[in-house]
């Protein structure tokens, strides 16, 4: 415990990086995932195929592999992103597939009559989706999206494999210096809990606030 | 009067192997109220839904005000905006207030200014008797109120024709009248209406024509008086005997 407290500044900096990775990636993943979900329910077959391909390939590849491939692969191609930017891109892409599947299940849970009523008013497919279906779909998937968010907080630790100095990387380096893995990683674990537990609580609050009366 | 507004010609529709609409011909003139009757499963809802292409048809043609129903896309959306539809299960947008339900179409499809849409929406809600519910969510309304809101939502588009698919079937008896009253008023004002309904009283007092369907065919089209007093087909006699027995 002393060891952790003595290095509180390092842990805090690592937490800040973890939070930044998570928030940036989640925002992007929400946008990408929603678009992909829209593709997957669209009446246009090529869009549906593209959406399915994206989800199935990205989701079914280990995050570590994606992280390393993207960071070193693009460097090889002469495109250089910083480790942090690379991590955000890869985490966004990876998380977008889970967001897409979650949002799609939300879309499927909206009663068919809602879309029919919207179409009969003369709304176009994108309008039906944006004005009628998605607002209801999101409300029903707040809890599973919350789980995706919490998974992302934890998944962001994979950024350490490309040396982004997040919580995990901080702990890793401290461990290299001190050779006290248990104390060092207990500290990291508690720091992660400080992020994940309140997130879970906030998700619960949000879920109750946006619930649709039926 | 006399000008055809909805013209279905030799319409056929299959659900897989099931032939649900068979060579259906139907003409509805401007200002006319047509009530569609028939036993369960005879294709009434399907016919209603093909008229704004919620269900595509396999052969035949459907014209609304002289324009053939286009394929899915912008043109179809535009045409649908001229065809009001009222569903058995109301289908009000659950996440929007009653007034927002009514203004969505005018604002997003007709590009009416929000304020103007709200004012016209309130007038429509007054007309159907639920102005005091404008800021409530659908789930907070009774079935009869929800259906009146749904009618107001459809009317807000100033449609050329209104389709009703069993608008009172999901309602408790005491709420049926409040919805039928609104519909009778619309009919009296000369709204063109196609109504799938088993409400014989409504058919008698509002319909100019009754179309009787059985097994995917329109078997008989007649004035309500003639249809109820002297149905021509055995099927219709059979149907009326069953319905009127209740
Ligand atoms: N989406 C669908 N897929 C497959 N079959 C369908 C579908 N919708 C309707 N049908 C079938 O088509 C036939 C006609 O159905 P439809 O709903 O038009 O009848 P209806 O006259 O409206 O009956 P009801 O009075 O019970 O509402 C029925 O046999 C029905 O089971
Ligand atoms: Mg029906």
Tab-separated table of C-alpha atoms and ligand atoms in Angstrom:
chain	number	residue	atom	x	y	z
A	1	UNK	CA	0.000	0.000	0.000
A	2	UNK	CA	2.847	2.337	0.791
A	3	UNK	CA	4.344	1.572	-2.567
A	4	UNK	CA	1.090	2.520	-4.298
A	5	UNK	CA	0.632	5.710	-2.295
A	6	UNK	CA	4.223	6.752	-2.864
A	7	UNK	CA	3.598	6.476	-6.574
A	8	UNK	CA	0.138	7.978	-6.502
A	9	UNK	CA	1.090	10.560	-9.115
A	10	UNK	CA	2.054	7.808	-11.570
A	11	UNK	CA	-1.165	5.914	-10.914
A	12	UNK	CA	-3.223	9.082	-11.349
A	13	UNK	CA	-1.525	9.879	-14.634
A	14	UNK	CA	-2.176	6.301	-15.768
A	15	UNK	CA	-5.810	6.574	-14.749
A	16	UNK	CA	-6.147	9.809	-16.692
A	17	UNK	CA	-4.797	8.063	-19.775
A	18	UNK	CA	-7.145	5.122	-19.262
A	19	UNK	CA	-10.092	7.502	-18.896
A	20	UNK	CA	-9.061	9.413	-22.007
A	21	UNK	CA	-8.663	6.196	-24.008
A	22	UNK	CA	-12.042	4.985	-22.809
A	23	UNK	CA	-14.034	8.153	-23.374
A	24	UNK	CA	-12.584	8.902	-26.801
A	25	UNK	CA	-12.943	5.312	-27.960
A	26	UNK	CA	-16.457	4.949	-26.607
A	27	UNK	CA	-17.668	8.127	-28.298
A	28	UNK	CA	-16.258	6.976	-31.606
A	29	UNK	CA	-17.530	3.425	-31.070
A	30	UNK	CA	-21.053	4.714	-30.408
A	31	UNK	CA	-21.065	6.590	-33.697
A	32	UNK	CA	-19.430	3.838	-35.759
A	33	UNK	CA	-21.439	1.095	-34.062
A	34	UNK	CA	-24.731	2.876	-34.650
A	35	UNK	CA	-23.910	3.414	-38.317
A	36	UNK	CA	-22.920	-0.246	-38.665
A	37	UNK	CA	-26.148	-1.332	-36.947
A	38	UNK	CA	-28.073	0.894	-39.368
A	39	UNK	CA	-26.220	-0.765	-42.257
A	40	UNK	CA	-27.152	-4.173	-40.942
A	41	UNK	CA	-30.884	-3.384	-40.858
A	42	UNK	CA	-30.951	-1.296	-44.034
A	43	UNK	CA	-32.889	-2.432	-47.094
A	44	UNK	CA	-29.707	-2.177	-49.206
A	45	UNK	CA	-28.004	-5.611	-49.449
A	46	UNK	CA	-24.409	-4.361	-50.017
A	47	UNK	CA	-24.649	-2.212	-46.885
A	48	UNK	CA	-25.955	-5.153	-44.906
A	49	UNK	CA	-23.072	-7.311	-46.118
A	50	UNK	CA	-20.513	-4.617	-45.309
A	51	UNK	CA	-21.945	-4.260	-41.812
A	52	UNK	CA	-21.863	-7.991	-41.194
A	53	UNK	CA	-18.304	-8.321	-42.483
A	54	UNK	CA	-17.096	-5.524	-40.239
A	55	UNK	CA	-18.700	-6.975	-37.150
A	56	UNK	CA	-17.677	-10.559	-37.750
A	57	UNK	CA	-14.041	-9.926	-38.658
A	58	UNK	CA	-13.211	-7.272	-36.085
A	59	UNK	CA	-15.134	-8.841	-33.234
A	60	UNK	CA	-13.624	-12.250	-33.800
A	61	UNK	CA	-9.993	-11.136	-33.739
A	62	UNK	CA	-8.232	-10.770	-30.391
A	63	UNK	CA	-7.810	-7.166	-29.371
A	64	UNK	CA	-4.088	-7.628	-28.719
A	65	UNK	CA	-3.601	-8.883	-32.269
A	66	UNK	CA	-5.540	-5.936	-33.705
A	67	UNK	CA	-3.569	-3.505	-31.572
A	68	UNK	CA	-0.172	-4.807	-32.650
A	69	UNK	CA	-1.151	-5.279	-36.284
A	70	UNK	CA	-2.537	-1.780	-36.607
A	71	UNK	CA	0.293	-0.009	-34.815
A	72	UNK	CA	3.173	-1.827	-36.477
A	73	UNK	CA	1.378	-2.591	-39.732
A	74	UNK	CA	0.633	1.038	-40.507
A	75	UNK	CA	4.130	2.051	-39.513
A	76	UNK	CA	5.398	-0.396	-42.099
A	77	UNK	CA	3.125	1.212	-44.681
A	78	UNK	CA	4.719	4.541	-43.821
A	79	UNK	CA	1.670	5.899	-41.994
A	80	UNK	CA	2.678	6.877	-38.485
A	81	UNK	CA	0.122	7.381	-35.773
A	82	UNK	CA	1.190	7.871	-32.171
A	83	UNK	CA	0.672	4.891	-29.879
A	84	UNK	CA	-2.171	6.718	-28.137
A	85	UNK	CA	-3.955	7.547	-31.389
A	86	UNK	CA	-3.477	4.002	-32.623
A	87	UNK	CA	-4.915	2.646	-29.404
A	88	UNK	CA	-7.965	4.906	-29.680
A	89	UNK	CA	-8.533	3.844	-33.271
A	90	UNK	CA	-8.240	0.148	-32.526
A	91	UNK	CA	-10.336	0.306	-29.348
A	92	UNK	CA	-12.992	2.312	-31.227
A	93	UNK	CA	-13.124	-0.205	-34.042
A	94	UNK	CA	-13.192	-3.197	-31.716
A	95	UNK	CA	-15.824	-1.710	-29.406
A	96	UNK	CA	-17.923	-0.522	-32.359
A	97	UNK	CA	-18.712	-4.140	-33.207
A	98	UNK	CA	-20.170	-4.751	-29.760
A	99	UNK	CA	-22.045	-1.461	-29.882
A	100	UNK	CA	-23.396	-2.423	-33.304
A	101	UNK	CA	-24.694	-5.765	-32.100
A	102	UNK	CA	-26.200	-4.196	-28.998
A	103	UNK	CA	-27.892	-1.405	-30.935
A	104	UNK	CA	-29.135	-3.900	-33.504
A	105	UNK	CA	-30.778	-5.962	-30.793
A	106	UNK	CA	-32.356	-2.737	-29.532
A	107	UNK	CA	-33.632	-1.953	-33.024
A	108	UNK	CA	-35.122	-5.429	-33.274
A	109	UNK	CA	-36.865	-4.971	-29.956
A	110	UNK	CA	-38.802	-1.916	-31.173
A	111	UNK	CA	-42.310	-2.949	-32.173
A	112	UNK	CA	-42.751	-3.356	-35.931
A	113	UNK	CA	-45.755	-1.066	-35.880
A	114	UNK	CA	-43.533	1.882	-34.937
A	115	UNK	CA	-41.624	1.722	-38.206
A	116	UNK	CA	-44.801	1.071	-40.172
A	117	UNK	CA	-46.490	4.107	-38.693
A	118	UNK	CA	-43.425	6.202	-39.467
A	119	UNK	CA	-43.209	4.925	-43.031
A	120	UNK	CA	-46.884	5.609	-43.604
A	121	UNK	CA	-46.311	9.224	-42.658
A	122	UNK	CA	-43.879	9.442	-45.550
A	123	UNK	CA	-40.648	9.376	-43.559
A	124	UNK	CA	-37.712	7.968	-45.523
A	125	UNK	CA	-35.718	4.994	-44.203
A	126	UNK	CA	-33.007	7.147	-42.560
A	127	UNK	CA	-35.671	9.380	-41.005
A	128	UNK	CA	-37.571	6.402	-39.661
A	129	UNK	CA	-34.376	5.109	-38.118
A	130	UNK	CA	-33.173	8.399	-36.638
A	131	UNK	CA	-36.500	9.847	-35.507
A	132	UNK	CA	-38.426	6.809	-34.399
A	133	UNK	CA	-36.458	3.587	-34.116
A	134	UNK	CA	-33.055	4.558	-32.700
A	135	UNK	CA	-34.359	6.784	-29.879
A	136	UNK	CA	-36.423	3.854	-28.644
A	137	UNK	CA	-33.719	1.285	-29.361
A	138	UNK	CA	-31.122	3.185	-27.326
A	139	UNK	CA	-33.417	3.438	-24.358
A	140	UNK	CA	-33.831	-0.312	-24.233
A	141	UNK	CA	-30.104	-1.045	-24.478
A	142	UNK	CA	-28.701	1.368	-21.918
A	143	UNK	CA	-27.750	-1.505	-19.609
A	144	UNK	CA	-25.978	-3.650	-22.234
A	145	UNK	CA	-24.270	-0.554	-23.653
A	146	UNK	CA	-23.129	0.129	-20.100
A	147	UNK	CA	-21.581	-3.330	-20.043
A	148	UNK	CA	-19.815	-2.552	-23.315
A	149	UNK	CA	-18.499	0.647	-21.753
A	150	UNK	CA	-17.196	-1.158	-18.681
A	151	UNK	CA	-15.638	-3.853	-20.852
A	152	UNK	CA	-13.915	-1.045	-22.766
A	153	UNK	CA	-12.428	0.422	-19.579
A	154	UNK	CA	-10.842	-2.959	-18.969
A	155	UNK	CA	-9.977	-3.632	-22.617
A	156	UNK	CA	-8.157	-0.312	-22.804
A	157	UNK	CA	-5.394	-2.013	-20.798
A	158	UNK	CA	-4.378	-3.769	-24.018
A	159	UNK	CA	-3.061	-0.390	-25.159
A	160	UNK	CA	-0.093	-1.144	-22.922
A	161	UNK	CA	1.179	-3.662	-25.479
A	162	UNK	CA	2.044	-0.751	-27.748
A	163	UNK	CA	3.442	1.188	-24.769
A	164	UNK	CA	0.629	3.636	-24.166
A	165	UNK	CA	1.229	4.656	-20.584
A	166	UNK	CA	-2.178	3.779	-19.150
A	167	UNK	CA	-2.877	2.272	-15.745
A	168	UNK	CA	-1.664	-1.151	-16.758
A	169	UNK	CA	1.520	0.177	-18.326
A	170	UNK	CA	2.190	2.264	-15.214
A	171	UNK	CA	1.852	-0.836	-13.086
A	172	UNK	CA	3.997	-2.828	-15.478
A	173	UNK	CA	6.822	-0.309	-15.368
A	174	UNK	CA	6.582	0.065	-11.613
A	175	UNK	CA	6.792	-3.680	-11.300
A	176	UNK	CA	9.911	-3.720	-13.461
A	177	UNK	CA	11.483	-1.164	-11.152
A	178	UNK	CA	10.424	-2.698	-7.849
A	179	UNK	CA	9.783	-6.377	-8.568
A	180	UNK	CA	6.702	-6.287	-6.338
A	181	UNK	CA	4.004	-7.445	-8.737
A	182	UNK	CA	1.314	-8.200	-6.171
A	183	UNK	CA	1.357	-4.795	-4.499
A	184	UNK	CA	1.753	-2.957	-7.778
A	185	UNK	CA	-1.068	-4.738	-9.581
A	186	UNK	CA	-3.352	-4.658	-6.543
A	187	UNK	CA	-2.998	-0.921	-6.805
A	188	UNK	CA	-3.866	-1.017	-10.488
A	189	UNK	CA	-6.802	-3.300	-9.859
A	190	UNK	CA	-8.212	-0.952	-7.261
A	191	UNK	CA	-7.749	1.975	-9.576
A	192	UNK	CA	-9.701	0.138	-12.287
A	193	UNK	CA	-12.468	-0.571	-9.781
A	194	UNK	CA	-12.577	3.141	-8.974
A	195	UNK	CA	-13.494	3.644	-12.622
A	196	UNK	CA	-15.709	0.638	-13.297
A	197	UNK	CA	-17.859	0.529	-10.168
A	198	UNK	CA	-19.129	4.123	-10.407
A	199	UNK	CA	-19.687	3.588	-14.139
A	200	UNK	CA	-21.959	0.671	-13.370
A	201	UNK	CA	-23.855	2.782	-10.876
A	202	UNK	CA	-24.273	5.655	-13.342
A	203	UNK	CA	-25.531	3.267	-16.000
A	204	UNK	CA	-28.228	2.116	-13.598
A	205	UNK	CA	-29.286	5.697	-12.916
A	206	UNK	CA	-29.316	6.535	-16.614
A	207	UNK	CA	-31.330	3.435	-17.406
A	208	UNK	CA	-34.065	4.427	-14.976
A	209	UNK	CA	-34.122	7.997	-16.239
A	210	UNK	CA	-34.574	7.262	-19.927
A	211	UNK	CA	-36.955	4.305	-19.599
A	212	UNK	CA	-40.025	4.678	-21.810
A	213	UNK	CA	-43.348	4.337	-20.098
A	214	UNK	CA	-45.428	1.616	-21.702
B	1	UNK	CA	-67.298	13.178	-56.642
B	2	UNK	CA	-66.902	10.730	-59.423
B	3	UNK	CA	-63.161	11.232	-59.747
B	4	UNK	CA	-61.272	8.026	-58.940
B	5	UNK	CA	-58.673	8.508	-56.210
B	6	UNK	CA	-57.566	4.989	-55.355
B	7	UNK	CA	-57.611	2.445	-58.138
B	8	UNK	CA	-56.450	-1.118	-57.596
B	9	UNK	CA	-56.471	-3.265	-60.698
B	10	UNK	CA	-56.043	-7.034	-60.802
B	11	UNK	CA	-53.927	-7.024	-57.676
B	12	UNK	CA	-52.370	-10.315	-56.629
B	13	UNK	CA	-50.336	-10.955	-53.555
B	14	UNK	CA	-48.733	-14.062	-52.162
B	15	UNK	CA	-47.195	-14.730	-48.765
B	16	UNK	CA	-44.942	-17.584	-49.813
B	17	UNK	CA	-47.299	-20.255	-51.090
B	18	UNK	CA	-50.338	-18.463	-49.648
B	19	UNK	CA	-52.342	-16.529	-52.252
B	20	UNK	CA	-53.860	-13.774	-50.097
B	21	UNK	CA	-55.102	-11.289	-52.706
B	22	UNK	CA	-56.651	-12.680	-55.863
B	23	UNK	CA	-57.321	-10.423	-58.843
B	24	UNK	CA	-58.530	-7.633	-56.591
B	25	UNK	CA	-60.158	-4.665	-58.314
B	26	UNK	CA	-61.196	-1.714	-56.218
B	27	UNK	CA	-61.958	1.875	-57.103
B	28	UNK	CA	-62.498	4.526	-54.478
B	29	UNK	CA	-63.651	7.917	-55.616
B	30	UNK	CA	-62.863	11.269	-54.051
B	31	UNK	CA	-64.984	11.874	-50.983
B	32	UNK	CA	-66.137	8.296	-50.850
B	33	UNK	CA	-66.172	6.091	-47.762
B	34	UNK	CA	-65.655	2.425	-48.492
B	35	UNK	CA	-66.004	-0.121	-45.724
B	36	UNK	CA	-64.234	-3.427	-46.257
B	37	UNK	CA	-65.873	-6.386	-44.588
B	38	UNK	CA	-65.077	-10.062	-44.524
B	39	UNK	CA	-64.155	-13.000	-42.349
B	40	UNK	CA	-60.860	-13.252	-40.528
B	41	UNK	CA	-57.985	-14.073	-42.833
B	42	UNK	CA	-59.823	-12.976	-45.966
B	43	UNK	CA	-57.108	-10.417	-46.787
B	44	UNK	CA	-58.639	-7.147	-45.601
B	45	UNK	CA	-55.581	-5.943	-43.715
B	46	UNK	CA	-53.295	-7.043	-46.494
B	47	UNK	CA	-55.342	-5.131	-49.059
B	48	UNK	CA	-55.259	-2.053	-46.853
B	49	UNK	CA	-51.485	-2.346	-46.448
B	50	UNK	CA	-50.827	-2.788	-50.146
B	51	UNK	CA	-52.545	0.534	-50.841
B	52	UNK	CA	-49.584	2.468	-49.400
B	53	UNK	CA	-47.164	-0.331	-50.219
B	54	UNK	CA	-46.425	-1.368	-46.667
B	55	UNK	CA	-46.851	-4.698	-48.442
B	56	UNK	CA	-45.544	-4.886	-52.003
B	57	UNK	CA	-47.780	-6.682	-54.484
B	58	UNK	CA	-46.810	-9.430	-56.905
B	59	UNK	CA	-48.905	-8.371	-59.868
B	60	UNK	CA	-51.488	-5.793	-60.851
B	61	UNK	CA	-51.390	-2.026	-60.347
B	62	UNK	CA	-52.344	0.419	-57.654
B	63	UNK	CA	-52.768	4.096	-58.414
B	64	UNK	CA	-53.291	6.891	-55.949
B	65	UNK	CA	-54.676	10.038	-57.539
B	66	UNK	CA	-53.460	8.911	-60.941
B	67	UNK	CA	-49.943	7.973	-59.834
B	68	UNK	CA	-48.852	4.350	-59.772
B	69	UNK	CA	-47.214	3.325	-56.489
B	70	UNK	CA	-43.461	3.667	-57.006
B	71	UNK	CA	-40.824	1.268	-55.738
B	72	UNK	CA	-39.336	1.744	-52.292
B	73	UNK	CA	-37.496	5.077	-52.045
B	74	UNK	CA	-38.111	8.813	-51.951
B	75	UNK	CA	-40.985	8.793	-54.421
B	76	UNK	CA	-42.810	6.164	-52.424
B	77	UNK	CA	-42.242	8.088	-49.196
B	78	UNK	CA	-43.731	11.147	-50.852
B	79	UNK	CA	-46.751	9.218	-52.010
B	80	UNK	CA	-47.244	7.651	-48.587
B	81	UNK	CA	-47.377	11.090	-47.054
B	82	UNK	CA	-50.624	11.582	-48.972
B	83	UNK	CA	-52.141	8.389	-47.647
B	84	UNK	CA	-53.078	8.481	-43.973
B	85	UNK	CA	-53.054	5.198	-42.122
B	86	UNK	CA	-54.670	4.265	-38.832
B	87	UNK	CA	-53.767	0.933	-37.286
B	88	UNK	CA	-55.651	-1.415	-35.047
B	89	UNK	CA	-52.854	-1.156	-32.467
B	90	UNK	CA	-52.537	2.674	-32.780
B	91	UNK	CA	-48.740	2.536	-33.175
B	92	UNK	CA	-48.197	5.943	-31.650
B	93	UNK	CA	-44.498	6.729	-31.250
B	94	UNK	CA	-43.893	5.634	-27.677
B	95	UNK	CA	-41.038	8.053	-26.971
B	96	UNK	CA	-42.889	11.147	-28.150
B	97	UNK	CA	-45.710	13.130	-26.609
B	98	UNK	CA	-49.066	13.168	-28.323
B	99	UNK	CA	-48.361	16.557	-29.862
B	100	UNK	CA	-44.897	15.467	-30.993
B	101	UNK	CA	-46.514	12.442	-32.613
B	102	UNK	CA	-48.794	14.756	-34.548
B	103	UNK	CA	-46.109	17.246	-35.612
B	104	UNK	CA	-43.372	14.789	-36.643
B	105	UNK	CA	-44.728	14.185	-40.138
B	106	UNK	CA	-45.523	17.798	-40.997
B	107	UNK	CA	-42.117	19.006	-39.737
B	108	UNK	CA	-39.901	16.251	-41.177
B	109	UNK	CA	-41.809	15.371	-44.340
B	110	UNK	CA	-43.752	18.499	-45.271
B	111	UNK	CA	-41.072	20.843	-43.872
B	112	UNK	CA	-43.677	22.924	-42.061
B	113	UNK	CA	-42.203	25.303	-39.469
B	114	UNK	CA	-42.271	23.826	-35.960
B	115	UNK	CA	-44.449	26.538	-34.473
B	116	UNK	CA	-46.984	26.324	-37.260
B	117	UNK	CA	-47.026	22.528	-37.029
B	118	UNK	CA	-47.664	22.769	-33.295
B	119	UNK	CA	-50.536	25.197	-33.782
B	120	UNK	CA	-52.141	23.045	-36.434
B	121	UNK	CA	-51.477	19.964	-34.333
B	122	UNK	CA	-53.278	21.489	-31.372
B	123	UNK	CA	-56.267	22.305	-33.593
B	124	UNK	CA	-56.396	18.679	-34.714
B	125	UNK	CA	-56.132	17.441	-31.147
B	126	UNK	CA	-59.008	19.731	-30.224
B	127	UNK	CA	-60.968	18.362	-33.097
B	128	UNK	CA	-60.539	14.783	-31.882
B	129	UNK	CA	-61.175	15.902	-28.302
B	130	UNK	CA	-57.813	15.281	-26.643
B	131	UNK	CA	-56.164	18.699	-26.626
B	132	UNK	CA	-55.678	18.340	-22.865
B	133	UNK	CA	-53.447	15.299	-23.512
B	134	UNK	CA	-51.086	17.077	-25.906
B	135	UNK	CA	-48.076	16.800	-23.612
B	136	UNK	CA	-48.766	13.281	-22.382
B	137	UNK	CA	-47.019	10.164	-23.618
B	138	UNK	CA	-49.077	7.527	-25.437
B	139	UNK	CA	-48.810	5.068	-22.549
B	140	UNK	CA	-50.599	7.590	-20.331
B	141	UNK	CA	-53.699	7.603	-22.553
B	142	UNK	CA	-56.633	5.240	-22.786
B	143	UNK	CA	-56.967	3.161	-25.931
B	144	UNK	CA	-59.691	5.384	-27.305
B	145	UNK	CA	-57.598	8.491	-26.693
B	146	UNK	CA	-54.574	6.858	-28.310
B	147	UNK	CA	-56.560	5.977	-31.384
B	148	UNK	CA	-57.908	9.506	-31.652
B	149	UNK	CA	-54.334	10.780	-31.358
B	150	UNK	CA	-53.326	8.387	-34.126
B	151	UNK	CA	-56.119	9.734	-36.302
B	152	UNK	CA	-54.933	13.284	-35.622
B	153	UNK	CA	-51.384	12.251	-36.530
B	154	UNK	CA	-52.580	10.911	-39.875
B	155	UNK	CA	-54.782	13.942	-40.541
B	156	UNK	CA	-51.870	16.289	-39.860
B	157	UNK	CA	-50.427	15.333	-43.239
B	158	UNK	CA	-53.588	16.502	-45.029
B	159	UNK	CA	-53.814	13.142	-46.735
B	160	UNK	CA	-55.822	12.574	-49.872
B	161	UNK	CA	-57.196	9.377	-48.455
B	162	UNK	CA	-57.326	7.766	-45.033
B	163	UNK	CA	-56.910	4.035	-44.498
B	164	UNK	CA	-58.285	2.504	-41.318
B	165	UNK	CA	-57.486	-1.101	-40.443
B	166	UNK	CA	-59.909	-2.199	-37.745
B	167	UNK	CA	-59.450	1.028	-35.791
B	168	UNK	CA	-61.785	-0.003	-32.996
B	169	UNK	CA	-61.026	-3.708	-32.671
B	170	UNK	CA	-58.499	-3.270	-29.885
B	171	UNK	CA	-60.780	-1.008	-27.870
B	172	UNK	CA	-63.067	-1.588	-24.941
B	173	UNK	CA	-66.724	-1.130	-25.886
B	174	UNK	CA	-67.085	2.197	-24.108
B	175	UNK	CA	-64.220	3.651	-26.142
B	176	UNK	CA	-65.385	2.456	-29.525
B	177	UNK	CA	-67.984	5.161	-29.810
B	178	UNK	CA	-65.577	8.039	-29.204
B	179	UNK	CA	-63.404	6.828	-32.086
B	180	UNK	CA	-66.332	6.094	-34.388
B	181	UNK	CA	-67.714	9.569	-33.697
B	182	UNK	CA	-64.495	11.111	-34.944
B	183	UNK	CA	-64.602	8.911	-38.022
B	184	UNK	CA	-68.243	9.744	-38.703
B	185	UNK	CA	-67.353	13.405	-38.542
B	186	UNK	CA	-64.514	12.910	-41.025
B	187	UNK	CA	-66.861	11.050	-43.332
B	188	UNK	CA	-69.430	13.813	-43.083
B	189	UNK	CA	-66.763	16.355	-44.047
B	190	UNK	CA	-66.105	14.463	-47.243
B	191	UNK	CA	-62.833	12.750	-46.302
B	192	UNK	CA	-62.024	9.871	-48.618
B	193	UNK	CA	-61.798	6.815	-46.394
B	194	UNK	CA	-61.176	3.114	-46.743
B	195	UNK	CA	-62.186	1.416	-43.533
B	196	UNK	CA	-61.713	-2.194	-42.568
B	197	UNK	CA	-64.222	-2.617	-39.779
B	198	UNK	CA	-66.844	-4.880	-38.389
B	199	UNK	CA	-68.806	-1.936	-37.038
B	200	UNK	CA	-72.034	-2.422	-38.942
B	201	UNK	CA	-73.511	0.776	-37.552
B	202	UNK	CA	-70.627	2.745	-38.965
B	203	UNK	CA	-70.877	0.971	-42.296
B	204	UNK	CA	-74.571	1.713	-42.530
B	205	UNK	CA	-74.401	5.354	-41.615
B	206	UNK	CA	-71.102	6.425	-43.200
B	207	UNK	CA	-70.234	4.085	-46.053
B	208	UNK	CA	-71.140	4.774	-49.611
B	209	UNK	CA	-69.957	1.320	-50.599
B	210	UNK	CA	-69.310	-1.899	-48.797
B	211	UNK	CA	-66.692	-4.229	-50.242
B	212	UNK	CA	-67.035	-7.777	-49.026
B	213	UNK	CA	-63.908	-9.949	-49.126
B	214	UNK	CA	-63.576	-13.655	-48.825
B	215	UNK	CA	-60.515	-15.821	-49.344
B	216	UNK	CA	-58.546	-13.033	-50.975
B	217	UNK	CA	-61.232	-11.938	-53.410
B	218	UNK	CA	-63.581	-9.004	-53.380
B	219	UNK	CA	-66.778	-10.976	-53.734
B	220	UNK	CA	-69.290	-8.200	-53.631
B	221	UNK	CA	-69.361	-4.403	-53.774
B	222	UNK	CA	-72.654	-2.737	-52.969
B	223	UNK	CA	-74.283	0.136	-51.147
B	224	UNK	CA	-74.596	-0.643	-47.441
B	225	UNK	CA	-78.387	-0.748	-47.629
B	226	UNK	CA	-78.350	-3.215	-50.420
B	227	UNK	CA	-75.513	-5.248	-48.913
B	228	UNK	CA	-77.121	-5.628	-45.516
B	229	UNK	CA	-80.712	-6.128	-46.750
B	230	UNK	CA	-80.042	-8.276	-49.732
B	231	UNK	CA	-76.523	-9.678	-50.043
B	232	UNK	CA	-76.025	-11.291	-53.433
B	233	UNK	CA	-73.422	-13.935	-52.617
B	234	UNK	CA	-73.912	-16.960	-50.432
B	235	UNK	CA	-70.622	-16.113	-48.719
B	236	UNK	CA	-71.859	-12.689	-47.710
B	237	UNK	CA	-75.183	-14.072	-46.467
B	238	UNK	CA	-73.287	-16.582	-44.413
B	239	UNK	CA	-70.964	-13.921	-43.021
B	240	UNK	CA	-73.784	-11.547	-42.141
B	241	UNK	CA	-75.744	-14.285	-40.436
B	242	UNK	CA	-72.729	-14.968	-38.210
B	243	UNK	CA	-71.860	-11.362	-37.482
B	244	UNK	CA	-75.390	-10.133	-36.898
B	245	UNK	CA	-76.156	-13.068	-34.635
B	246	UNK	CA	-73.914	-11.433	-32.041
C	1	LIG	N1	-46.769	-11.171	-42.956
C	1	LIG	C1	-47.449	-12.294	-43.288
C	1	LIG	N2	-46.796	-13.418	-43.610
C	1	LIG	C2	-47.443	-14.551	-43.942
C	1	LIG	N3	-48.790	-14.643	-44.011
C	1	LIG	C3	-49.511	-13.558	-43.701
C	1	LIG	C4	-48.869	-12.325	-43.322
C	1	LIG	N4	-49.843	-11.423	-43.065
C	1	LIG	C5	-51.004	-12.044	-43.267
C	1	LIG	N5	-50.816	-13.328	-43.658
C	1	LIG	C6	-51.860	-14.286	-44.021
C	1	LIG	O1	-52.589	-13.737	-45.089
C	1	LIG	C7	-53.975	-13.990	-44.956
C	1	LIG	C8	-54.738	-12.685	-44.974
C	1	LIG	O2	-54.414	-11.980	-43.786
C	1	LIG	P1	-55.041	-10.579	-43.409
C	1	LIG	O3	-54.375	-10.134	-42.188
C	1	LIG	O4	-54.993	-9.674	-44.580
C	1	LIG	O5	-56.541	-10.976	-43.118
C	1	LIG	P2	-57.701	-10.085	-42.498
C	1	LIG	O6	-58.839	-10.184	-43.408
C	1	LIG	O7	-57.217	-8.736	-42.172
C	1	LIG	O8	-58.047	-10.885	-41.176
C	1	LIG	P3	-58.495	-10.331	-39.720
C	1	LIG	O9	-59.952	-10.017	-39.816
C	1	LIG	O10	-58.231	-11.484	-38.824
C	1	LIG	O11	-57.661	-9.144	-39.407
C	1	LIG	C9	-54.123	-14.793	-43.687
C	1	LIG	O12	-54.197	-16.141	-44.039
C	1	LIG	C10	-52.876	-14.505	-42.922
C	1	LIG	O13	-52.535	-15.586	-42.103
C	2	LIG	MG1	-56.855	-7.691	-40.350
